Amino acid sequence: MLDPLSVVLWALFGVAVGLLFSWMPGFHVYNVIALLTATGLTFTFMPSDAFPFFVLGAIVSFAYASTISTVYFSVADDTMIFMLFPTQRYLVVGRGHEAVLLTLIGAFGASLVLAASLPILPLVLPTLRDLLNPYIPLFLASLVVFMFMSEWLKVGDRVENPRLRIAVAWTQALGGIFVFLASGALGFILMYTNFLPARVAYVRLTPMFLGFFGLPWVLLNILSDVRIGEQITEDTVATDPRALLNGLFGGVLGGYIAAFFPIITGGMGALVAGHMTSQRGDDTFIVSQGANRFVYYVGAFLFLFLPTAAITRGGAAWLVSGVYQPKTYREYVYAAGVLLLASGVSFLGTLLLSKAVARVVTRHYKTISYAVAGLLFLISWALTGFVGVVVMVVASLIGLAAAFFNTRRSYCLGGLIFPVLLSMTGYTEVFASLLGL
C-alpha cells in the first residue's frame, strides 16, 4: 500500500491531467483513462496501487473543468435566447464566468456533502443494492417514460393559430421520440455487432458520444455565426443562500440517484431530482448541475474503494476494477482525503481556466469552434480510425436532429439506455432480427 505522500502526489497528477483535457467540448477524461489502461502505458511509470488515486484525481478535476465547455462552447445565436439553458443565457449577456462560478460552488458543496456521507455509505449501500437490484429494469423503463412525459414544449405556446400550435408541439414531442429511437438503434449496432473492430472495444462508444454531445453544438456555433460579448470575470455571483441550498440539495439527490443506479446518467438523475425538489430560478439550476455532476462522477467511482460493497458504477470504475480491488478501509480513508484535496485544487484551477477562456471567446469564438471541431475529428480518428469518424458523423446528425426539433439533447442517451434496457428485459434478439442483424 502506498504511503500518504505518494497518494497525494499521484492524485495531484491526475488532477493536472484532468484540468489539461477536460475543458475541451465532447472530450471525456474516461477516454484518457481507457487509453492508458488498454495500452499499458500507465504501469510503465506508475505503481498499480497508485492508479485508482490518479484516476480519482482526474475524475474530480473533470467534474469541475468540464463546466468550461458546457458554458462557453454550446450556445446558439441570440435569437434562441428563450430556448437556451441557463448557463448559455448567462454567457450571452456577458456572465459566463459567473455561471462557471455558480457551478463550481455547487460542485464544491457537493464534495463536502459527499465526504461527510462517506462513513454512512458502507452501512447502507449493500442493503440498498440487494433490495433494489431486482427492480432496476422497471426503474429504468419508468424513467425513460418520465423523460417524455416531462418534456416542456418550448415553441408551441407562442404560436397564435391553435391548430398550428398543436402541430408544432407534436413535432417537438415526436422529434424527441425519433432522437431517442435513432440513437438507441445506433448504440445497439455498436454494442452488439463488430461494426467497429475488436481492438478498439474499450472506446467503442466514444465516437458516438462525441457525435451526440460534442460536434453538433460546435457546428451550430459555426453556422449561426455566434458573437460573444465582453465577459465579466469578477469572482462574484448574484444569488442568495436559499437558492444555493436548494440547488445543492437537488443536485446531490440527483447525483446519488445517478451514481447508484446503473446506466442512469447525471442528466437523468438531475431531471428526477429537479422535479422532486421543485427547483426554480437559473441560479438554483446552475448550482444543482454542478452538484449533480460531481456526485454522479466522483460518488460512483468512490464506491469502488469500499471493500464490502462490491458496487462498480461508471466506465472508469469498470476499467480500474480490472487492476485494483480494495483490501482495507485505509484506502477508503485515503480516497476521502484525495476527494477534498482534489476538489480544492480543481476549484481554483477551473476558476483560472474560466477567466482565460472568457477573454479568448470574445475575440476568437468562431476560430475556437473550428479548432474544436477539428480536434473532435482527430480524437475519433486516433481512437477508432476511419470507421469511428463515420460513426461520429452519423451520431452528429442525430444530435443535430435534437436541435432541429427543439427537443432535449439528453434523448441521445438512448444510445446507451435503449440497448441495455433491451438486454435487461430479454428483447435483444427480437430487436436484432428487426434490424436484420
GROMACS .gro file of C-alpha atoms in nm:
model
  437
    1MET     CA    1   0.000   0.000   0.000
    2LEU     CA    2   0.124   0.350  -0.086
    3ASP     CA    3   0.225   0.596   0.181
    4PRO     CA    4   0.005   0.909   0.220
    5LEU     CA    5   0.252   1.139   0.042
    6SER     CA    6   0.260   0.917  -0.268
    7VAL     CA    7  -0.119   0.903  -0.271
    8VAL     CA    8  -0.132   1.283  -0.268
    9LEU     CA    9   0.126   1.322  -0.544
   10TRP     CA   10  -0.038   1.071  -0.779
   11ALA     CA   11  -0.379   1.222  -0.712
   12LEU     CA   12  -0.249   1.571  -0.795
   13PHE     CA   13  -0.100   1.433  -1.115
   14GLY     CA   14  -0.447   1.306  -1.202
   15VAL     CA   15  -0.592   1.649  -1.128
   16ALA     CA   16  -0.339   1.808  -1.364
   17VAL     CA   17  -0.430   1.564  -1.644
   18GLY     CA   18  -0.799   1.629  -1.589
   19LEU     CA   19  -0.758   2.006  -1.600
   20LEU     CA   20  -0.546   1.980  -1.914
   21PHE     CA   21  -0.807   1.792  -2.119
   22SER     CA   22  -1.149   1.832  -1.959
   23TRP     CA   23  -1.228   2.185  -2.079
   24MET     CA   24  -1.246   2.058  -2.441
   25PRO     CA   25  -1.603   2.012  -2.576
   26GLY     CA   26  -1.702   1.650  -2.628
   27PHE     CA   27  -1.386   1.523  -2.462
   28HIS     CA   28  -1.415   1.291  -2.165
   29VAL     CA   29  -1.146   1.205  -1.914
   30TYR     CA   30  -1.266   0.843  -1.937
   31ASN     CA   31  -1.110   0.833  -2.284
   32VAL     CA   32  -0.769   0.914  -2.137
   33ILE     CA   33  -0.814   0.650  -1.867
   34ALA     CA   34  -0.925   0.390  -2.121
   35LEU     CA   35  -0.631   0.466  -2.347
   36LEU     CA   36  -0.380   0.441  -2.063
   37THR     CA   37  -0.533   0.115  -1.943
   38ALA     CA   38  -0.555  -0.051  -2.283
   39THR     CA   39  -0.203   0.040  -2.395
   40GLY     CA   40  -0.042  -0.041  -2.061
   41LEU     CA   41   0.140   0.293  -2.064
   42THR     CA   42   0.017   0.369  -1.714
   43PHE     CA   43   0.201   0.088  -1.544
   44THR     CA   44   0.534   0.164  -1.709
   45PHE     CA   45   0.572   0.470  -1.489
   46MET     CA   46   0.303   0.434  -1.223
   47PRO     CA   47   0.262   0.171  -0.947
   48SER     CA   48  -0.058  -0.027  -0.991
   49ASP     CA   49  -0.182   0.069  -0.643
   50ALA     CA   50  -0.138   0.439  -0.736
   51PHE     CA   51  -0.362   0.408  -1.042
   52PRO     CA   52  -0.701   0.435  -0.862
   53PHE     CA   53  -0.593   0.755  -0.682
   54PHE     CA   54  -0.463   0.902  -1.009
   55VAL     CA   55  -0.799   0.824  -1.168
   56LEU     CA   56  -0.989   0.971  -0.873
   57GLY     CA   57  -0.796   1.297  -0.906
   58ALA     CA   58  -0.863   1.306  -1.280
   59ILE     CA   59  -1.235   1.244  -1.235
   60VAL     CA   60  -1.266   1.513  -0.968
   61SER     CA   61  -1.098   1.769  -1.193
   62PHE     CA   62  -1.315   1.657  -1.486
   63ALA     CA   63  -1.629   1.718  -1.278
   64TYR     CA   64  -1.507   2.076  -1.233
   65ALA     CA   65  -1.326   2.166  -1.557
   66SER     CA   66  -1.585   2.020  -1.797
   67THR     CA   67  -1.801   2.312  -1.685
   68ILE     CA   68  -1.591   2.529  -1.920
   69SER     CA   69  -1.715   2.358  -2.236
   70THR     CA   70  -2.074   2.347  -2.108
   71VAL     CA   71  -2.082   2.722  -2.052
   72TYR     CA   72  -1.862   2.863  -2.327
   73PHE     CA   73  -1.888   2.627  -2.624
   74SER     CA   74  -2.252   2.524  -2.664
   75VAL     CA   75  -2.456   2.835  -2.738
   76ALA     CA   76  -2.656   2.938  -3.043
   77ASP     CA   77  -2.713   3.297  -3.157
   78ASP     CA   78  -2.923   3.545  -2.958
   79THR     CA   79  -3.245   3.464  -3.149
   80MET     CA   80  -3.259   3.144  -2.944
   81ILE     CA   81  -3.220   3.318  -2.607
   82PHE     CA   82  -3.552   3.190  -2.467
   83MET     CA   83  -3.467   2.827  -2.555
   84LEU     CA   84  -3.117   2.821  -2.411
   85PHE     CA   85  -3.001   2.655  -2.093
   86PRO     CA   86  -2.946   2.897  -1.804
   87THR     CA   87  -2.566   2.871  -1.840
   88GLN     CA   88  -2.594   2.966  -2.207
   89ARG     CA   89  -2.816   3.264  -2.128
   90TYR     CA   90  -2.558   3.381  -1.876
   91LEU     CA   91  -2.289   3.365  -2.146
   92VAL     CA   92  -2.493   3.561  -2.400
   93VAL     CA   93  -2.532   3.853  -2.157
   94GLY     CA   94  -2.166   3.852  -2.053
   95ARG     CA   95  -2.198   3.649  -1.731
   96GLY     CA   96  -2.035   3.326  -1.845
   97HIS     CA   97  -1.773   3.335  -1.570
   98GLU     CA   98  -2.047   3.384  -1.311
   99ALA     CA   99  -2.223   3.073  -1.444
  100VAL     CA  100  -1.897   2.880  -1.409
  101LEU     CA  101  -1.852   3.008  -1.053
  102LEU     CA  102  -2.206   2.906  -0.956
  103THR     CA  103  -2.143   2.559  -1.097
  104LEU     CA  104  -1.816   2.533  -0.905
  105ILE     CA  105  -1.990   2.638  -0.584
  106GLY     CA  106  -2.239   2.356  -0.637
  107ALA     CA  107  -1.960   2.107  -0.706
  108PHE     CA  108  -1.757   2.211  -0.402
  109GLY     CA  109  -2.064   2.199  -0.178
  110ALA     CA  110  -2.136   1.852  -0.312
  111SER     CA  111  -1.779   1.745  -0.234
  112LEU     CA  112  -1.833   1.841   0.130
  113VAL     CA  113  -2.167   1.656   0.145
  114LEU     CA  114  -2.015   1.352  -0.023
  115ALA     CA  115  -1.717   1.348   0.213
  116ALA     CA  116  -1.949   1.379   0.513
  117SER     CA  117  -2.160   1.086   0.391
  118LEU     CA  118  -1.865   0.850   0.336
  119PRO     CA  119  -1.883   0.697   0.689
  120ILE     CA  120  -2.252   0.613   0.631
  121LEU     CA  121  -2.227   0.463   0.282
  122PRO     CA  122  -2.069   0.130   0.388
  123LEU     CA  123  -2.367   0.073   0.620
  124VAL     CA  124  -2.646   0.142   0.372
  125LEU     CA  125  -2.519   0.070   0.020
  126PRO     CA  126  -2.501  -0.312   0.035
  127THR     CA  127  -2.857  -0.331   0.172
  128LEU     CA  128  -2.991  -0.087  -0.088
  129ARG     CA  129  -2.819  -0.282  -0.364
  130ASP     CA  130  -2.977  -0.610  -0.258
  131LEU     CA  131  -3.323  -0.453  -0.219
  132LEU     CA  132  -3.333  -0.259  -0.546
  133ASN     CA  133  -3.136  -0.471  -0.794
  134PRO     CA  134  -3.439  -0.683  -0.899
  135TYR     CA  135  -3.633  -0.367  -0.990
  136ILE     CA  136  -3.366  -0.181  -1.189
  137PRO     CA  137  -3.514  -0.264  -1.535
  138LEU     CA  138  -3.855  -0.136  -1.421
  139PHE     CA  139  -3.700   0.177  -1.272
  140LEU     CA  140  -3.505   0.245  -1.591
  141ALA     CA  141  -3.808   0.199  -1.815
  142SER     CA  142  -4.017   0.425  -1.590
  143LEU     CA  143  -3.751   0.694  -1.606
  144VAL     CA  144  -3.748   0.686  -1.985
  145VAL     CA  145  -4.126   0.729  -1.990
  146PHE     CA  146  -4.095   1.016  -1.741
  147MET     CA  147  -3.841   1.189  -1.968
  148PHE     CA  148  -4.101   1.203  -2.244
  149MET     CA  149  -4.390   1.296  -2.014
  150SER     CA  150  -4.198   1.586  -1.858
  151GLU     CA  151  -4.088   1.741  -2.189
  152TRP     CA  152  -4.150   2.114  -2.190
  153LEU     CA  153  -4.294   2.223  -2.526
  154LYS     CA  154  -4.083   2.531  -2.592
  155VAL     CA  155  -4.228   2.678  -2.911
  156GLY     CA  156  -4.593   2.580  -2.948
  157ASP     CA  157  -4.723   2.808  -2.671
  158ARG     CA  158  -4.607   3.114  -2.869
  159VAL     CA  159  -4.793   3.023  -3.189
  160GLU     CA  160  -5.124   3.210  -3.229
  161ASN     CA  161  -5.306   2.963  -3.457
  162PRO     CA  162  -5.443   2.681  -3.234
  163ARG     CA  163  -5.408   2.409  -3.498
  164LEU     CA  164  -5.056   2.516  -3.585
  165ARG     CA  165  -4.974   2.531  -3.214
  166ILE     CA  166  -5.076   2.166  -3.173
  167ALA     CA  167  -4.876   2.069  -3.484
  168VAL     CA  168  -4.563   2.244  -3.357
  169ALA     CA  169  -4.597   2.085  -3.014
  170TRP     CA  170  -4.638   1.736  -3.158
  171THR     CA  171  -4.342   1.795  -3.390
  172GLN     CA  172  -4.123   1.858  -3.087
  173ALA     CA  173  -4.262   1.561  -2.893
  174LEU     CA  174  -4.234   1.318  -3.184
  175GLY     CA  175  -3.893   1.458  -3.267
  176GLY     CA  176  -3.777   1.364  -2.917
  177ILE     CA  177  -3.902   1.009  -2.964
  178PHE     CA  178  -3.726   0.991  -3.301
  179VAL     CA  179  -3.396   1.109  -3.149
  180PHE     CA  180  -3.424   0.854  -2.867
  181LEU     CA  181  -3.500   0.561  -3.101
  182ALA     CA  182  -3.243   0.664  -3.363
  183SER     CA  183  -2.970   0.700  -3.103
  184GLY     CA  184  -3.083   0.372  -2.947
  185ALA     CA  185  -3.054   0.190  -3.281
  186LEU     CA  186  -2.705   0.331  -3.336
  187GLY     CA  187  -2.596   0.231  -2.986
  188PHE     CA  188  -2.741  -0.118  -3.035
  189ILE     CA  189  -2.547  -0.166  -3.359
  190LEU     CA  190  -2.221  -0.056  -3.196
  191MET     CA  191  -2.270  -0.272  -2.885
  192TYR     CA  192  -2.392  -0.593  -3.045
  193THR     CA  193  -2.206  -0.608  -3.377
  194ASN     CA  194  -1.846  -0.593  -3.496
  195PHE     CA  195  -1.903  -0.269  -3.686
  196LEU     CA  196  -1.602  -0.128  -3.500
  197PRO     CA  197  -1.305  -0.366  -3.474
  198ALA     CA  198  -1.245  -0.555  -3.150
  199ARG     CA  199  -0.910  -0.382  -3.094
  200VAL     CA  200  -1.093  -0.057  -3.010
  201ALA     CA  201  -1.361  -0.217  -2.793
  202TYR     CA  202  -1.250  -0.017  -2.490
  203VAL     CA  203  -1.352   0.308  -2.666
  204ARG     CA  204  -1.629   0.164  -2.884
  205LEU     CA  205  -1.886   0.424  -2.780
  206THR     CA  206  -1.654   0.726  -2.779
  207PRO     CA  207  -1.719   0.844  -3.138
  208MET     CA  208  -2.093   0.804  -3.082
  209PHE     CA  209  -2.092   1.030  -2.778
  210LEU     CA  210  -1.859   1.279  -2.946
  211GLY     CA  211  -2.120   1.296  -3.220
  212PHE     CA  212  -2.419   1.319  -2.989
  213PHE     CA  213  -2.291   1.584  -2.749
  214GLY     CA  214  -1.978   1.746  -2.892
  215LEU     CA  215  -1.976   1.808  -3.266
  216PRO     CA  216  -2.340   1.920  -3.324
  217TRP     CA  217  -2.318   2.219  -3.094
  218VAL     CA  218  -1.977   2.322  -3.224
  219LEU     CA  219  -2.122   2.310  -3.577
  220LEU     CA  220  -2.420   2.518  -3.466
  221ASN     CA  221  -2.179   2.776  -3.325
  222ILE     CA  222  -2.009   2.796  -3.665
  223LEU     CA  223  -2.326   2.801  -3.876
  224SER     CA  224  -2.510   3.055  -3.660
  225ASP     CA  225  -2.211   3.293  -3.662
  226VAL     CA  226  -2.220   3.345  -3.286
  227ARG     CA  227  -2.083   3.670  -3.145
  228ILE     CA  228  -1.996   3.656  -2.776
  229GLY     CA  229  -1.992   3.991  -2.599
  230GLU     CA  230  -1.740   4.108  -2.344
  231GLN     CA  231  -1.743   3.882  -2.040
  232ILE     CA  232  -1.732   3.995  -1.678
  233THR     CA  233  -1.461   3.795  -1.498
  234GLU     CA  234  -1.510   3.917  -1.143
  235ASP     CA  235  -1.549   3.641  -0.884
  236THR     CA  236  -1.899   3.744  -0.774
  237VAL     CA  237  -2.241   3.581  -0.807
  238ALA     CA  238  -2.592   3.725  -0.792
  239THR     CA  239  -2.783   3.478  -0.576
  240ASP     CA  240  -2.893   3.414  -0.217
  241PRO     CA  241  -2.825   3.136   0.037
  242ARG     CA  242  -3.167   2.974  -0.009
  243ALA     CA  243  -3.113   2.934  -0.383
  244LEU     CA  244  -2.770   2.785  -0.318
  245LEU     CA  245  -2.900   2.537  -0.062
  246ASN     CA  246  -3.197   2.439  -0.277
  247GLY     CA  247  -2.972   2.383  -0.577
  248LEU     CA  248  -2.721   2.190  -0.368
  249PHE     CA  249  -2.988   1.963  -0.218
  250GLY     CA  250  -3.149   1.885  -0.553
  251GLY     CA  251  -2.813   1.833  -0.724
  252VAL     CA  252  -2.680   1.598  -0.457
  253LEU     CA  253  -3.004   1.398  -0.462
  254GLY     CA  254  -2.995   1.363  -0.840
  255GLY     CA  255  -2.626   1.275  -0.830
  256TYR     CA  256  -2.682   0.996  -0.579
  257ILE     CA  257  -2.965   0.854  -0.789
  258ALA     CA  258  -2.744   0.854  -1.099
  259ALA     CA  259  -2.437   0.721  -0.915
  260PHE     CA  260  -2.618   0.430  -0.753
  261PHE     CA  261  -2.839   0.303  -1.035
  262PRO     CA  262  -2.656   0.155  -1.336
  263ILE     CA  263  -2.699   0.325  -1.675
  264ILE     CA  264  -2.876   0.625  -1.517
  265THR     CA  265  -2.674   0.933  -1.615
  266GLY     CA  266  -2.626   1.259  -1.430
  267GLY     CA  267  -2.870   1.442  -1.656
  268MET     CA  268  -3.144   1.188  -1.593
  269GLY     CA  269  -3.080   1.198  -1.218
  270ALA     CA  270  -3.097   1.578  -1.227
  271LEU     CA  271  -3.428   1.564  -1.415
  272VAL     CA  272  -3.588   1.346  -1.148
  273ALA     CA  273  -3.441   1.539  -0.855
  274GLY     CA  274  -3.536   1.874  -1.009
  275HIS     CA  275  -3.900   1.770  -1.019
  276MET     CA  276  -3.884   1.617  -0.672
  277THR     CA  277  -3.745   1.938  -0.518
  278SER     CA  278  -3.944   2.180  -0.737
  279GLN     CA  279  -3.643   2.391  -0.833
  280ARG     CA  280  -3.695   2.745  -0.959
  281GLY     CA  281  -3.451   3.006  -1.087
  282ASP     CA  282  -3.147   2.998  -1.313
  283ASP     CA  283  -2.901   3.030  -1.023
  284THR     CA  284  -3.057   2.733  -0.841
  285PHE     CA  285  -3.048   2.527  -1.161
  286ILE     CA  286  -2.681   2.604  -1.229
  287VAL     CA  287  -2.574   2.522  -0.872
  288SER     CA  288  -2.769   2.195  -0.887
  289GLN     CA  289  -2.597   2.097  -1.211
  290GLY     CA  290  -2.255   2.143  -1.054
  291ALA     CA  291  -2.352   1.938  -0.750
  292ASN     CA  292  -2.520   1.672  -0.960
  293ARG     CA  293  -2.225   1.618  -1.193
  294PHE     CA  294  -1.980   1.596  -0.904
  295VAL     CA  295  -2.174   1.335  -0.708
  296TYR     CA  296  -2.255   1.139  -1.023
  297TYR     CA  297  -1.896   1.107  -1.143
  298VAL     CA  298  -1.700   1.111  -0.819
  299GLY     CA  299  -1.953   0.934  -0.597
  300ALA     CA  300  -1.994   0.647  -0.842
  301PHE     CA  301  -1.617   0.597  -0.858
  302LEU     CA  302  -1.580   0.614  -0.479
  303PHE     CA  303  -1.800   0.305  -0.445
  304LEU     CA  304  -1.503   0.114  -0.587
  305PHE     CA  305  -1.298   0.183  -0.272
  306LEU     CA  306  -1.550   0.013  -0.042
  307PRO     CA  307  -1.418  -0.335   0.046
  308THR     CA  308  -1.761  -0.475   0.139
  309ALA     CA  309  -1.999  -0.301  -0.105
  310ALA     CA  310  -1.900  -0.476  -0.430
  311ILE     CA  311  -2.057  -0.192  -0.629
  312THR     CA  312  -1.895  -0.092  -0.957
  313ARG     CA  313  -2.055   0.206  -1.131
  314GLY     CA  314  -1.930   0.403  -1.429
  315GLY     CA  315  -1.681   0.339  -1.707
  316ALA     CA  316  -1.380   0.445  -1.502
  317ALA     CA  317  -1.467   0.210  -1.215
  318TRP     CA  318  -1.503  -0.084  -1.454
  319LEU     CA  319  -1.166  -0.009  -1.612
  320VAL     CA  320  -0.985   0.035  -1.281
  321SER     CA  321  -1.151  -0.271  -1.123
  322GLY     CA  322  -0.960  -0.488  -1.368
  323VAL     CA  323  -0.631  -0.399  -1.196
  324TYR     CA  324  -0.742  -0.292  -0.848
  325GLN     CA  325  -0.957  -0.433  -0.570
  326PRO     CA  326  -0.980  -0.261  -0.229
  327LYS     CA  327  -0.834  -0.456   0.061
  328THR     CA  328  -0.874  -0.235   0.369
  329TYR     CA  329  -1.073   0.068   0.482
  330ARG     CA  330  -0.746   0.264   0.490
  331GLU     CA  331  -0.774   0.302   0.112
  332TYR     CA  332  -1.128   0.431   0.159
  333VAL     CA  333  -0.998   0.694   0.404
  334TYR     CA  334  -0.722   0.790   0.160
  335ALA     CA  335  -0.987   0.830  -0.112
  336ALA     CA  336  -1.184   1.066   0.113
  337GLY     CA  337  -0.875   1.280   0.164
  338VAL     CA  338  -0.800   1.283  -0.209
  339LEU     CA  339  -1.161   1.384  -0.273
  340LEU     CA  340  -1.129   1.701  -0.064
  341LEU     CA  341  -0.778   1.792  -0.177
  342ALA     CA  342  -0.855   1.742  -0.546
  343SER     CA  343  -1.177   1.942  -0.509
  344GLY     CA  344  -0.996   2.243  -0.369
  345VAL     CA  345  -0.725   2.237  -0.636
  346SER     CA  346  -0.975   2.177  -0.917
  347PHE     CA  347  -1.197   2.463  -0.795
  348LEU     CA  348  -0.910   2.710  -0.818
  349GLY     CA  349  -0.773   2.565  -1.142
  350THR     CA  350  -1.110   2.579  -1.317
  351LEU     CA  351  -1.166   2.935  -1.197
  352LEU     CA  352  -0.841   3.043  -1.362
  353LEU     CA  353  -0.926   2.849  -1.677
  354SER     CA  354  -1.263   3.022  -1.695
  355LYS     CA  355  -1.108   3.367  -1.681
  356ALA     CA  356  -0.864   3.279  -1.957
  357VAL     CA  357  -1.133   3.127  -2.181
  358ALA     CA  358  -1.370   3.420  -2.115
  359ARG     CA  359  -1.112   3.660  -2.257
  360VAL     CA  360  -1.047   3.448  -2.565
  361VAL     CA  361  -1.406   3.366  -2.668
  362THR     CA  362  -1.498   3.734  -2.704
  363ARG     CA  363  -1.242   3.772  -2.984
  364HIS     CA  364  -1.197   3.432  -3.147
  365TYR     CA  365  -1.516   3.234  -3.082
  366LYS     CA  366  -1.560   3.110  -3.437
  367THR     CA  367  -1.191   3.023  -3.472
  368ILE     CA  368  -1.209   2.824  -3.148
  369SER     CA  369  -1.519   2.640  -3.277
  370TYR     CA  370  -1.333   2.538  -3.594
  371ALA     CA  371  -1.036   2.424  -3.387
  372VAL     CA  372  -1.256   2.222  -3.151
  373ALA     CA  373  -1.439   2.058  -3.443
  374GLY     CA  374  -1.105   1.956  -3.592
  375LEU     CA  375  -0.992   1.825  -3.255
  376LEU     CA  376  -1.303   1.606  -3.222
  377PHE     CA  377  -1.237   1.454  -3.564
  378LEU     CA  378  -0.875   1.396  -3.466
  379ILE     CA  379  -0.972   1.227  -3.137
  380SER     CA  380  -1.221   0.999  -3.312
  381TRP     CA  381  -0.969   0.908  -3.582
  382ALA     CA  382  -0.689   0.843  -3.330
  383LEU     CA  383  -0.903   0.619  -3.110
  384THR     CA  384  -1.117   0.431  -3.362
  385GLY     CA  385  -0.991   0.507  -3.715
  386PHE     CA  386  -1.197   0.597  -4.023
  387VAL     CA  387  -1.496   0.384  -3.919
  388GLY     CA  388  -1.511   0.575  -3.590
  389VAL     CA  389  -1.523   0.903  -3.780
  390VAL     CA  390  -1.817   0.769  -3.982
  391VAL     CA  391  -1.994   0.675  -3.657
  392MET     CA  392  -1.930   1.023  -3.518
  393VAL     CA  393  -2.078   1.187  -3.828
  394VAL     CA  394  -2.391   0.970  -3.812
  395ALA     CA  395  -2.428   1.042  -3.440
  396SER     CA  396  -2.383   1.414  -3.513
  397LEU     CA  397  -2.681   1.406  -3.749
  398ILE     CA  398  -2.890   1.259  -3.468
  399GLY     CA  399  -2.759   1.526  -3.229
  400LEU     CA  400  -2.844   1.797  -3.482
  401ALA     CA  401  -3.195   1.649  -3.510
  402ALA     CA  402  -3.240   1.719  -3.137
  403ALA     CA  403  -3.156   2.084  -3.203
  404PHE     CA  404  -3.378   2.094  -3.514
  405PHE     CA  405  -3.681   1.965  -3.322
  406ASN     CA  406  -3.603   2.189  -3.019
  407THR     CA  407  -3.610   1.881  -2.801
  408ARG     CA  408  -3.385   1.758  -2.521
  409ARG     CA  409  -3.037   1.662  -2.623
  410SER     CA  410  -3.047   1.410  -2.337
  411TYR     CA  411  -3.265   1.189  -2.559
  412CYS     CA  412  -2.939   1.099  -2.733
  413LEU     CA  413  -2.867   0.892  -2.424
  414GLY     CA  414  -3.094   0.639  -2.589
  415GLY     CA  415  -2.769   0.521  -2.747
  416LEU     CA  416  -2.679   0.374  -2.409
  417ILE     CA  417  -3.013   0.325  -2.235
  418PHE     CA  418  -3.208   0.155  -2.512
  419PRO     CA  419  -2.964  -0.135  -2.582
  420VAL     CA  420  -2.911  -0.201  -2.211
  421LEU     CA  421  -3.286  -0.196  -2.144
  422LEU     CA  422  -3.339  -0.446  -2.427
  423SER     CA  423  -3.072  -0.669  -2.275
  424MET     CA  424  -3.223  -0.647  -1.925
  425THR     CA  425  -3.569  -0.736  -2.050
  426GLY     CA  426  -3.459  -1.015  -2.287
  427TYR     CA  427  -3.557  -0.850  -2.615
  428THR     CA  428  -3.209  -0.818  -2.766
  429GLU     CA  429  -3.257  -1.093  -3.023
  430VAL     CA  430  -3.601  -0.964  -3.121
  431PHE     CA  431  -3.470  -0.615  -3.196
  432ALA     CA  432  -3.164  -0.756  -3.374
  433SER     CA  433  -3.392  -0.953  -3.606
  434LEU     CA  434  -3.597  -0.639  -3.676
  435LEU     CA  435  -3.276  -0.465  -3.787
  436GLY     CA  436  -3.170  -0.770  -3.987
  437LEU     CA  437  -2.859  -0.824  -3.775
   0.00000   0.00000   0.00000
